[in-house]
Short mmCIF file of C-alpha atoms and ligand atoms in Angstrom, two decimals:
data_model
loop_
_atom_site.label_atom_id
_atom_site.label_comp_id
_atom_site.label_asym_id
_atom_site.label_seq_id
_atom_site.Cartn_x
_atom_site.Cartn_y
_atom_site.Cartn_z
CA UNK A 1072 -10.65 26.17 25.55
CA UNK A 1073 -10.74 29.79 24.43
CA UNK A 1074 -11.93 30.67 20.99
CA UNK A 1075 -8.45 31.67 19.92
CA UNK A 1076 -7.34 28.09 20.38
CA UNK A 1077 -9.66 27.08 17.58
CA UNK A 1078 -8.79 30.05 15.37
CA UNK A 1079 -5.07 29.34 15.56
CA UNK A 1080 -3.83 25.78 15.39
CA UNK A 1081 -0.73 23.88 14.47
CA UNK A 1082 -1.20 20.33 13.28
CA UNK A 1083 2.00 18.39 13.70
CA UNK A 1084 1.82 15.22 11.64
CA UNK A 1085 4.55 12.86 12.73
CA UNK A 1086 5.04 10.47 9.82
CA UNK A 1087 3.65 12.78 7.11
CA UNK A 1088 5.21 10.73 4.30
CA UNK A 1089 3.49 7.53 5.49
CA UNK A 1090 0.60 5.67 3.95
CA UNK A 1091 -2.11 6.92 6.32
CA UNK A 1092 -1.14 10.53 5.89
CA UNK A 1093 -1.17 10.30 2.08
CA UNK A 1094 -4.33 8.23 1.83
CA UNK A 1095 -6.42 9.76 4.59
CA UNK A 1096 -5.10 12.79 6.47
CA UNK A 1097 -3.99 15.08 3.66
CA UNK A 1098 -7.10 14.36 1.54
CA UNK A 1099 -9.27 15.00 4.63
CA UNK A 1100 -7.56 18.36 5.18
CA UNK A 1101 -8.15 19.23 1.52
CA UNK A 1102 -11.85 18.41 1.80
CA UNK A 1103 -12.21 20.34 5.07
CA UNK A 1104 -10.49 23.35 3.50
CA UNK A 1105 -13.00 23.17 0.66
CA UNK A 1106 -15.85 23.06 3.19
CA UNK A 1107 -14.34 26.02 5.09
CA UNK A 1108 -14.41 24.31 8.50
CA UNK A 1109 -10.74 24.57 9.42
CA UNK A 1110 -9.32 27.13 11.85
CA UNK A 1111 -8.65 30.42 10.09
CA UNK A 1112 -4.99 30.22 11.03
CA UNK A 1113 -3.95 26.64 10.52
CA UNK A 1114 -0.36 25.58 9.97
CA UNK A 1115 0.76 22.04 9.28
CA UNK A 1116 4.18 20.83 10.27
CA UNK A 1117 5.08 17.50 8.72
CA UNK A 1118 7.66 15.58 10.67
CA UNK A 1119 9.71 13.10 8.71
CA UNK A 1120 13.00 11.31 9.12
CA UNK A 1121 13.71 11.72 5.41
CA UNK A 1122 16.01 14.68 4.76
CA UNK A 1123 14.94 14.91 1.14
CA UNK A 1124 11.16 14.58 1.50
CA UNK A 1125 9.20 16.82 -0.78
CA UNK A 1126 5.65 18.09 -0.21
CA UNK A 1127 4.71 17.89 -3.91
CA UNK A 1128 5.06 14.13 -3.91
CA UNK A 1129 2.47 13.95 -1.12
CA UNK A 1130 -0.14 16.08 -2.81
CA UNK A 1131 -0.86 14.14 -5.98
CA UNK A 1132 -4.58 13.81 -6.58
CA UNK A 1133 -5.58 15.76 -3.46
CA UNK A 1134 -8.41 18.26 -3.62
CA UNK A 1135 -7.43 21.78 -2.58
CA UNK A 1136 -3.74 20.87 -2.72
CA UNK A 1137 -2.86 24.57 -2.96
CA UNK A 1138 -4.34 25.13 0.52
CA UNK A 1139 -2.14 22.42 2.01
CA UNK A 1140 0.94 23.51 0.04
CA UNK A 1141 0.64 27.07 1.35
CA UNK A 1142 0.37 26.03 4.99
CA UNK A 1143 2.67 23.06 5.29
CA UNK A 1144 6.33 22.86 6.17
CA UNK A 1145 8.23 19.60 6.19
CA UNK A 1146 10.49 19.34 9.19
CA UNK A 1147 13.12 16.57 8.89
CA UNK A 1148 14.32 15.37 12.29
CA UNK A 1149 15.22 12.37 14.41
CA UNK A 1150 12.35 11.08 16.55
CA UNK A 1151 14.63 10.18 19.44
CA UNK A 1152 17.02 13.16 19.72
CA UNK A 1153 16.11 15.61 22.49
CA UNK A 1154 17.93 18.41 20.67
CA UNK A 1155 15.70 17.92 17.63
CA UNK A 1156 12.57 18.31 19.74
CA UNK A 1157 13.98 21.56 21.17
CA UNK A 1158 14.65 22.76 17.62
CA UNK A 1159 11.10 21.84 16.67
CA UNK A 1160 9.67 23.65 19.69
CA UNK A 1161 11.47 26.81 18.77
CA UNK A 1162 10.09 26.51 15.23
CA UNK A 1163 6.55 26.05 16.59
CA UNK A 1164 7.00 29.15 18.73
CA UNK A 1165 8.04 31.12 15.64
CA UNK A 1166 4.81 30.03 13.96
CA UNK A 1167 2.79 31.05 17.00
CA UNK A 1168 4.41 34.47 17.00
CA UNK A 1169 3.42 34.87 13.36
CA UNK A 1170 -0.10 33.77 14.26
CA UNK A 1171 -0.20 36.41 16.98
CA UNK A 1172 -0.53 34.30 20.13
CA UNK A 1173 -0.60 30.77 21.35
CA UNK A 1174 -2.12 28.21 19.06
CA UNK A 1175 -3.42 24.81 19.97
CA UNK A 1176 -0.93 22.13 19.09
CA UNK A 1177 -2.22 18.83 17.79
CA UNK A 1178 0.38 16.08 17.72
CA UNK A 1179 -0.85 13.44 15.28
CA UNK A 1180 1.32 10.36 15.67
CA UNK A 1181 0.85 8.60 12.36
CA UNK A 1182 3.57 6.06 13.15
CA UNK A 1183 3.69 2.45 14.37
CA UNK A 1184 3.17 2.00 18.15
CA UNK A 1185 6.83 1.13 18.71
CA UNK A 1186 7.86 4.48 17.23
CA UNK A 1187 5.10 6.32 19.10
CA UNK A 1188 6.40 5.39 22.57
CA UNK A 1189 9.73 7.24 22.46
CA UNK A 1190 8.05 10.25 20.87
CA UNK A 1191 5.56 10.41 23.76
CA UNK A 1192 8.52 10.21 26.13
CA UNK A 1193 10.26 13.08 24.35
CA UNK A 1194 7.12 15.21 24.43
CA UNK A 1195 6.77 14.56 28.16
CA UNK A 1196 10.46 14.98 29.03
CA UNK A 1197 10.88 18.21 27.08
CA UNK A 1198 7.82 19.87 28.61
CA UNK A 1199 6.12 20.05 25.19
CA UNK A 1200 3.21 17.99 26.51
CA UNK A 1201 2.53 20.61 29.21
CA UNK A 1202 2.07 23.54 26.88
CA UNK A 1203 -1.57 24.72 27.15
CA UNK A 1204 -3.92 23.37 24.47
CA UNK A 1205 -1.60 20.55 23.48
CA UNK A 1206 -3.34 17.41 22.28
CA UNK A 1207 -2.13 13.96 21.33
CA UNK A 1208 -3.82 11.89 18.62
CA UNK A 1209 -2.95 8.22 18.48
CA UNK A 1210 -3.68 5.64 15.84
CA UNK A 1211 -4.55 2.04 16.59
CA UNK A 1212 -3.39 -0.55 17.51
CA UNK A 1213 -3.28 0.54 21.11
CA UNK A 1214 -1.20 -2.30 22.55
CA UNK A 1215 -1.31 -5.96 21.52
CA UNK A 1216 -3.24 -7.31 24.50
CA UNK A 1217 -4.81 -6.09 27.74
CA UNK A 1218 -1.54 -6.06 29.64
CA UNK A 1219 0.42 -4.10 27.06
CA UNK A 1220 -2.50 -1.68 26.62
CA UNK A 1221 -2.56 -1.06 30.41
CA UNK A 1222 1.13 -0.41 30.33
CA UNK A 1223 0.71 1.99 27.42
CA UNK A 1224 -2.06 3.86 29.25
CA UNK A 1225 0.31 4.35 32.20
CA UNK A 1226 3.15 5.36 29.91
CA UNK A 1227 1.03 8.06 28.29
CA UNK A 1228 -0.44 9.23 31.60
CA UNK A 1229 3.05 10.09 32.78
CA UNK A 1230 3.13 12.90 30.24
CA UNK A 1231 -0.46 13.68 29.21
CA UNK A 1232 -3.77 14.06 31.03
CA UNK A 1233 -6.67 11.95 29.74
CA UNK A 1234 -8.33 15.11 28.39
CA UNK A 1235 -5.36 15.67 26.09
CA UNK A 1236 -5.41 12.19 24.54
CA UNK A 1237 -7.50 11.20 21.51
CA UNK A 1238 -7.38 7.49 20.61
CA UNK A 1239 -8.55 7.14 17.05
CA UNK A 1240 -10.88 4.41 15.88
CA UNK A 1241 -11.87 5.80 12.51
CA UNK A 1242 -14.98 3.58 12.43
CA UNK A 1243 -16.51 5.64 15.24
CA UNK A 1244 -16.18 8.69 13.02
CA UNK A 1245 -17.85 7.21 9.95
CA UNK A 1246 -21.14 8.99 9.20
CA UNK A 1247 -23.09 5.74 9.11
CA UNK A 1248 -21.61 4.66 12.43
CA UNK A 1249 -22.40 7.98 14.11
CA UNK A 1250 -25.89 7.51 12.77
CA UNK A 1251 -26.43 4.37 14.88
CA UNK A 1252 -27.01 6.60 17.90
CA UNK A 1253 -29.28 9.01 16.06
CA UNK A 1254 -31.22 6.18 14.45
CA UNK A 1255 -31.82 4.63 17.86
CA UNK A 1256 -32.54 7.86 19.70
CA UNK A 1257 -34.82 9.46 17.17
CA UNK A 1258 -36.87 6.49 15.99
CA UNK A 1259 -38.84 5.22 18.99
CA UNK A 1260 -40.34 2.53 16.77
CA UNK A 1261 -36.97 0.78 16.83
CA UNK A 1262 -35.68 1.84 20.25
CA UNK A 1263 -38.81 0.43 21.91
CA UNK A 1264 -38.09 -2.95 20.41
CA UNK A 1265 -34.29 -2.75 20.86
CA UNK A 1266 -34.08 -5.64 23.30
CA UNK A 1267 -34.04 -9.41 23.63
CA UNK A 1268 -37.81 -9.61 23.72
CA UNK A 1269 -37.98 -8.51 20.10
CA UNK A 1270 -34.50 -9.28 18.80
CA UNK A 1271 -33.23 -12.79 18.21
CA UNK A 1272 -29.65 -12.12 17.21
CA UNK A 1273 -27.21 -9.46 16.07
CA UNK A 1274 -24.62 -10.03 13.34
CA UNK A 1275 -21.89 -7.53 12.64
CA UNK A 1276 -19.84 -8.10 9.53
CA UNK A 1277 -16.81 -6.39 8.01
CA UNK A 1278 -15.99 -8.27 4.86
CA UNK A 1279 -13.09 -6.99 2.78
CA UNK A 1280 -12.03 -7.97 -0.73
CA UNK A 1281 -8.50 -6.64 -0.25
CA UNK A 1282 -5.77 -8.81 1.20
CA UNK A 1283 -3.06 -7.47 3.44
CA UNK A 1284 -1.80 -5.04 0.79
CA UNK A 1285 1.89 -5.51 1.44
CA UNK A 1286 1.61 -4.83 5.18
CA UNK A 1287 3.47 -8.07 5.91
CA UNK A 1288 5.25 -7.15 9.14
CA UNK A 1289 2.18 -5.42 10.56
CA UNK A 1290 -0.23 -8.21 9.69
CA UNK A 1291 2.00 -11.04 10.86
CA UNK A 1292 2.00 -9.40 14.31
CA UNK A 1293 -1.65 -8.45 14.24
CA UNK A 1294 -4.12 -10.71 12.42
CA UNK A 1295 -7.83 -10.11 11.87
CA UNK A 1296 -8.80 -10.34 15.54
CA UNK A 1297 -6.47 -7.58 16.69
CA UNK A 1298 -6.77 -5.53 13.52
CA UNK A 1299 -10.52 -5.35 13.02
CA UNK A 1300 -12.35 -7.05 15.89
CA UNK A 1301 -10.57 -5.46 18.85
CA UNK A 1302 -11.26 -1.99 17.56
CA UNK A 1303 -13.79 -1.45 14.80
CA UNK A 1304 -16.18 -4.37 15.27
CA UNK A 1305 -16.34 -4.17 19.04
CA UNK A 1306 -17.04 -0.47 18.75
CA UNK A 1307 -19.91 -1.20 16.36
CA UNK A 1308 -21.20 -3.73 18.88
CA UNK A 1309 -20.90 -1.22 21.72
CA UNK A 1310 -22.91 1.41 19.84
CA UNK A 1311 -25.58 -1.15 19.02
CA UNK A 1312 -25.88 -2.54 22.54
CA UNK A 1313 -25.25 0.46 24.78
CA UNK A 1314 -27.83 2.26 26.86
CA UNK A 1315 -28.45 5.63 25.27
CA UNK A 1316 -27.40 8.58 27.40
CA UNK A 1317 -29.92 11.24 28.30
CA UNK A 1318 -30.80 13.58 25.48
CA UNK A 1319 -27.74 15.37 24.13
CA UNK A 1320 -25.41 14.12 26.89
CA UNK A 1321 -22.86 13.26 24.20
CA UNK A 1322 -19.95 13.43 26.63
CA UNK A 1323 -21.39 10.31 28.30
CA UNK A 1324 -21.24 8.23 25.12
CA UNK A 1325 -17.71 6.79 25.68
CA UNK A 1326 -18.74 5.65 29.19
CA UNK A 1327 -21.91 4.06 27.80
CA UNK A 1328 -19.92 2.22 25.13
CA UNK A 1329 -17.51 1.03 27.80
CA UNK A 1330 -20.37 -0.31 29.95
CA UNK A 1331 -21.72 -2.21 26.92
CA UNK A 1332 -18.29 -3.75 26.30
CA UNK A 1333 -17.87 -4.63 29.98
CA UNK A 1334 -21.04 -6.75 29.78
CA UNK A 1335 -19.74 -8.87 26.87
CA UNK A 1336 -18.49 -12.41 27.26
CA UNK A 1337 -17.08 -14.80 24.72
CA UNK A 1338 -19.08 -17.90 23.81
CA UNK A 1339 -16.12 -20.32 23.67
CA UNK A 1340 -17.58 -22.92 21.32
CA UNK A 1341 -18.54 -20.31 18.75
CA UNK A 1342 -15.26 -18.70 17.81
CA UNK A 1343 -13.62 -19.44 14.48
CA UNK A 1344 -10.55 -18.34 12.59
CA UNK A 1345 -9.15 -18.95 9.16
CA UNK A 1346 -6.55 -17.92 6.65
CA UNK A 1347 -6.86 -17.35 2.92
CA UNK A 1348 -4.97 -19.63 0.60
CA UNK A 1349 -1.77 -18.01 -0.61
CA UNK A 1350 -1.30 -15.95 2.55
CA UNK A 1351 1.70 -17.97 3.75
CA UNK A 1352 3.52 -17.49 0.42
CA UNK A 1353 2.65 -13.82 0.44
CA UNK A 1354 4.23 -13.25 3.87
CA UNK A 1355 7.05 -15.75 3.29
CA UNK A 1356 6.18 -17.75 6.39
CA UNK A 1357 5.10 -21.33 5.59
CA UNK A 1358 4.03 -21.92 9.20
CA UNK A 1359 2.09 -18.71 9.76
CA UNK A 1360 -0.91 -19.22 12.03
CA UNK A 1361 -2.03 -15.62 11.65
CA UNK A 1362 -5.75 -15.44 10.96
CA UNK A 1363 -7.08 -13.38 8.07
CA UNK A 1364 -10.65 -14.35 9.00
CA UNK A 1365 -12.31 -14.31 12.41
CA UNK A 1366 -15.84 -14.93 13.54
CA UNK A 1367 -16.68 -14.74 17.24
CA UNK A 1368 -19.95 -14.94 19.09
CA UNK A 1369 -20.48 -12.99 22.30
CA UNK A 1370 -23.21 -12.84 24.89
CA UNK A 1371 -24.08 -9.92 27.11
CA UNK A 1372 -24.75 -9.95 30.84
CA UNK A 1373 -26.98 -6.92 30.37
CA UNK A 1374 -30.55 -8.23 30.94
CA UNK A 1375 -31.67 -6.22 27.95
CA UNK A 1376 -29.66 -8.61 25.76
CA UNK A 1377 -30.12 -11.91 27.56
CA UNK A 1378 -29.98 -14.86 25.15
CA UNK A 1379 -29.16 -12.69 22.17
CA UNK A 1380 -26.04 -13.98 20.39
CA UNK A 1381 -23.90 -11.18 19.02
CA UNK A 1382 -21.65 -12.40 16.24
CA UNK A 1383 -18.74 -10.39 14.88
CA UNK A 1384 -17.20 -11.57 11.62
CA UNK A 1385 -14.40 -10.16 9.52
CA UNK A 1386 -12.10 -11.37 6.81
CA UNK A 1387 -9.67 -10.31 4.12
CA UNK A 1388 -9.70 -11.53 0.50
CA UNK A 1389 -13.41 -12.33 0.70
CA UNK A 1390 -15.83 -12.17 -2.22
CA UNK A 1391 -17.54 -8.94 -1.27
CA UNK A 1392 -16.66 -5.63 0.36
CA UNK A 1393 -19.31 -4.80 2.93
CA UNK A 1394 -19.65 -3.69 6.50
CA UNK A 1395 -23.05 -4.01 8.08
CA UNK A 1396 -24.98 -4.58 11.26
CA UNK A 1397 -27.85 -7.01 10.82
CA UNK A 1398 -30.55 -7.14 13.47
CA UNK A 1399 -32.71 -10.23 13.14
CA UNK A 1400 -36.05 -9.98 14.92
CA UNK A 1401 -37.79 -12.90 16.55
CA UNK A 1402 -40.44 -14.73 14.66
CA UNK A 1403 -43.60 -15.87 16.34
CA UNK A 1404 -45.60 -19.03 15.73
CA UNK A 1405 -47.41 -17.36 12.90
CA UNK A 1406 -44.93 -14.76 11.66
CA UNK A 1407 -41.61 -14.70 9.86
CA UNK A 1408 -38.63 -12.80 11.17
CA UNK A 1409 -37.96 -9.24 10.12
CA UNK A 1410 -34.49 -8.06 9.49
CA UNK A 1411 -33.00 -4.62 9.85
CA UNK A 1412 -29.66 -3.91 8.17
CA UNK A 1413 -27.60 -0.86 8.99
CA UNK A 1414 -25.23 -0.75 6.05
CA UNK A 1415 -22.06 0.99 7.13
CA UNK A 1416 -20.32 0.75 3.73
CA UNK A 1417 -20.42 0.67 0.74
CA UNK A 1418 -23.91 1.61 -0.55
CA UNK A 1419 -24.45 3.23 2.83
CA UNK A 1420 -28.02 2.95 3.96
CA UNK A 1421 -30.65 1.21 6.03
CA UNK A 1422 -32.86 -1.63 4.93
CA UNK A 1423 -35.78 -3.29 6.62
CA UNK A 1424 -36.94 -6.63 5.34
CA UNK A 1425 -40.57 -7.44 5.90
CA UNK A 1426 -43.19 -9.64 4.34
CA UNK A 1427 -46.01 -8.77 1.98
CA UNK A 1428 -48.72 -10.80 0.36
CA UNK A 1429 -47.69 -11.68 -3.15
CA UNK A 1430 -50.43 -10.31 -5.41
CA UNK A 1431 -52.49 -13.10 -6.87
CA UNK A 1432 -55.03 -15.72 -6.05
CA UNK A 1433 -52.91 -17.62 -3.54
CA UNK A 1434 -52.22 -16.71 0.06
CA UNK A 1435 -48.47 -16.58 -0.28
CA UNK A 1436 -46.06 -14.05 1.15
CA UNK A 1437 -42.82 -12.66 -0.12
CA UNK A 1438 -39.86 -11.03 1.63
CA UNK A 1439 -39.58 -7.42 0.43
CA UNK A 1440 -37.24 -4.55 1.32
CA UNK A 1441 -37.92 -1.06 2.59
CA UNK A 1442 -34.73 0.73 1.74
CA UNK A 1443 -33.02 4.04 2.36
CA UNK A 1444 -29.78 4.90 0.59
CA UNK A 1445 -27.62 7.81 1.72
CA UNK A 1446 -26.57 8.44 -1.89
CA UNK A 1447 -30.17 9.06 -3.02
CA UNK A 1448 -31.00 11.31 -0.14
CA UNK A 1449 -27.88 13.11 1.05
CA UNK A 1450 -25.20 12.73 -1.63
CA UNK A 1451 -21.51 12.27 -0.81
CA UNK A 1452 -20.51 11.67 2.81
CA UNK A 1453 -17.52 13.25 4.53
CA UNK A 1454 -14.67 10.83 5.21
CA UNK A 1455 -14.19 9.61 8.77
CA UNK A 1456 -10.82 11.35 9.03
CA UNK A 1457 -12.47 14.72 8.48
CA UNK A 1458 -14.52 14.11 11.65
CA UNK A 1459 -11.46 12.82 13.49
CA UNK A 1460 -9.46 15.99 12.80
CA UNK A 1461 -12.32 18.40 13.35
CA UNK A 1462 -13.47 16.84 16.62
CA UNK A 1463 -9.92 16.78 17.96
CA UNK A 1464 -9.55 20.46 17.05
CA UNK A 1465 -12.85 21.18 18.78
CA UNK A 1466 -11.90 19.10 21.82
CA UNK A 1467 -14.84 16.70 21.49
CA UNK A 1468 -14.02 13.17 22.75
CA UNK A 1469 -17.32 11.52 21.77
CA UNK A 1470 -15.95 9.79 18.68
CA UNK A 1471 -12.69 8.64 20.26
CA UNK A 1472 -12.07 5.49 22.27
CA UNK A 1473 -11.38 6.01 25.96
CA UNK A 1474 -8.66 3.98 27.68
CA UNK A 1475 -11.41 2.09 29.54
CA UNK A 1476 -13.04 0.99 26.29
CA UNK A 1477 -9.73 -0.08 24.83
CA UNK A 1478 -8.95 -2.21 27.89
CA UNK A 1479 -12.42 -3.83 27.84
CA UNK A 1480 -12.06 -4.75 24.21
CA UNK A 1481 -8.63 -6.29 24.83
CA UNK A 1482 -10.14 -8.36 27.66
CA UNK A 1483 -12.55 -9.89 25.13
CA UNK A 1484 -9.91 -10.40 22.47
CA UNK A 1485 -7.49 -11.98 24.95
CA UNK A 1486 -10.19 -14.48 25.96
CA UNK A 1487 -10.67 -15.46 22.29
CA UNK A 1488 -6.94 -15.78 21.74
CA UNK A 1489 -6.58 -18.00 24.79
CA UNK A 1490 -9.18 -20.39 23.36
CA UNK A 1491 -7.52 -20.37 19.96
CA UNK A 1492 -4.10 -21.06 21.47
CA UNK A 1493 -5.60 -24.05 23.26
CA UNK A 1494 -7.04 -25.41 19.98
CA UNK A 1495 -4.47 -24.81 17.23
CA UNK A 1496 -6.01 -27.58 15.14
CA UNK A 1497 -9.22 -25.60 14.64
CA UNK A 1498 -7.93 -23.44 11.79
CA UNK A 1499 -9.89 -23.00 8.58
CA UNK A 1500 -8.27 -22.46 5.20
CA UNK A 1501 -10.34 -20.69 2.62
CA UNK A 1502 -10.16 -19.86 -1.04
CA UNK A 1503 -9.78 -16.21 -1.86
CA UNK A 1504 -13.13 -14.75 -2.87
CA UNK A 1505 -15.13 -16.93 -0.45
CA UNK A 1506 -18.09 -15.68 1.54
CA UNK A 1507 -18.16 -15.97 5.35
CA UNK A 1508 -20.97 -18.53 4.99
CA UNK A 1509 -18.81 -20.67 2.74
CA UNK A 1510 -15.94 -20.46 5.20
CA UNK A 1511 -18.16 -21.38 8.09
CA UNK A 1512 -20.04 -23.87 5.89
CA UNK A 1513 -23.40 -22.48 6.80
CA UNK A 1514 -26.07 -20.71 4.85
CA UNK A 1515 -27.87 -17.55 5.87
CA UNK A 1516 -30.72 -18.71 8.07
CA UNK A 1517 -33.22 -16.21 6.84
CA UNK A 1518 -32.75 -16.03 3.12
CA UNK A 1519 -31.87 -12.87 1.27
CA UNK A 1520 -33.80 -9.73 0.80
CA UNK A 1521 -34.47 -9.27 -2.89
C1 BG6 B 1694 -7.85 -0.52 9.35
C2 BG6 B 1694 -7.22 -1.88 9.28
O1 BG6 B 1694 -7.94 -0.08 10.68
O2 BG6 B 1694 -9.15 -0.59 8.80
C3 BG6 B 1694 -7.19 -2.39 7.85
O3 BG6 B 1694 -5.90 -1.82 9.80
C4 BG6 B 1694 -8.58 -2.34 7.25
O4 BG6 B 1694 -6.68 -3.72 7.80
C5 BG6 B 1694 -9.18 -0.96 7.44
O5 BG6 B 1694 -8.48 -2.67 5.87
C6 BG6 B 1694 -10.61 -0.93 6.99
O6 BG6 B 1694 -11.07 0.39 7.03
P1 BG6 B 1694 -12.21 0.88 6.05
O7 BG6 B 1694 -12.51 2.27 6.50
O8 BG6 B 1694 -11.62 0.80 4.66
O9 BG6 B 1694 -13.32 -0.07 6.23
#
C-alpha cells in the first residue's frame, strides 16, 4: 500500500448509532486523535438507517469530540437498496476529490451478522469491494457453528480477497494479550520452561460481574460458549500454547495460533455449563437452556503440551471481574508448585507465586508474590479498539483472526455443544455473585497468593 493510502482514509462506520460505536469506536478515535496517530486526512462517514440521527448525541463524554465532529458526516440510507450504495459511492468520491486523490476505504460493519451479509453482497455487487485499498472490518460472532462460519467465509470470498478482510477479536488487541508473545519471546527463563515437563496445567478465566445487559435476543442465540469461549478464550489459549514464530515474523502469528487451535481436543467428561438465577425471568423464557457460565477442559496433541489440561472458564453475574491466564508449574517430591498469573484485566499485570522461608526459628515456608503492575510502571493503557483501527489502517493482520482460526475454534465449540446436547440434565444453576469454584463446587488446589 502506498503512503498516500495511509495519509488519506475514509472510515465508513455502518451502524454508527449502535452500542459498540458509542462505547468503543468513537472513544477510540478520540484517543487516537489525541495521540496524533491517525491519518492526516481522515474522514468518517457514519451510516445509519435513522433519518434523524444527530452526531452530537453520539459524542457525549468522548475525548477530543471536536476532532470527530469536524470530520464526521452521518449518511442515512437503507442497507439493502442498491441505489443507496451508488449514492454513497458518489459521496465517497466527492470526499476523495477533496482529499486530492484516492483514499483507503475502511468499511467497519458494526452491525449484527444477519445485517452484515446483505451489506457484503451490496459491496460486492456494486463493485465497491474492488476499489483499490478497500478493507472490510467485521465484528464477531463470525457464524454460529463451523458450518455457518464456512458458509460465511465463502460468502465473503465472493466479494473480497482474504487480504482485504479483518475479523475483529478485540481480545487479541488488548495490550496485556499482545504482551503474551513478548513475555514469552523476550524472557527465556519462562520460554525454556514453557512445556509439559515444567507445567502441570493451564487455566484461563474470564469472569464478569455484569449480566447480559439487556442484550436478550443476542444472548438467547449465543450463550457463554459462543460469546466468550469461541473467540476470546480460545484466542488466549492459542497465544499461550502456540510455537513462537522466528524473530519478528509477525505475519506468521495467525498461522501459529491456528496450528495451536488445530491441536486442541475437548476432554468430554470435563465440560460444564450453568445459568445464573434470575436469567430466565430476565429474558422472559422460563425454559431457556442458554448457558451464562461455561468451563471446558481441553488437551493438546502437540507433544509440547502432552498431559497438560487446559481449562477455559467464563461466566456472567459472577462475584469478581477478572480475566487471567494462570500457569501452574509442577511440584516435585520436595517442592511446592509455582504459579504464574498473566492478568489480562483489571489490575493488569504479571504475578509469580513462589515460596520463601518464613523468618523465625522454625523451618516453615510461605507462599509469596513477585508482582508487576502495568499501572505502576507504564500508566494508562490504550484501549483494544485503538489497536484494531490503527492496525487495519496500516494493513497489519497480526491481531485479527484468520478464517482458519475461526473455523478451528468452531470445531472445538461444536464438539462441546454436541456433548451438552446429549446431556441436557447436566446443567448447573448458580446464585448471582458466585465464584467459578463455588459453581463447580471445588476449591483452588493451590491456595491463594497473599
Ligand atoms: C464481548 C462479549 O465480545 O466481550 C460480551 O460479547 C463481553 O458479552 C465482552 O462482556 C467482554 O469484553 P471486555 O473487553 O469487557 O472483557
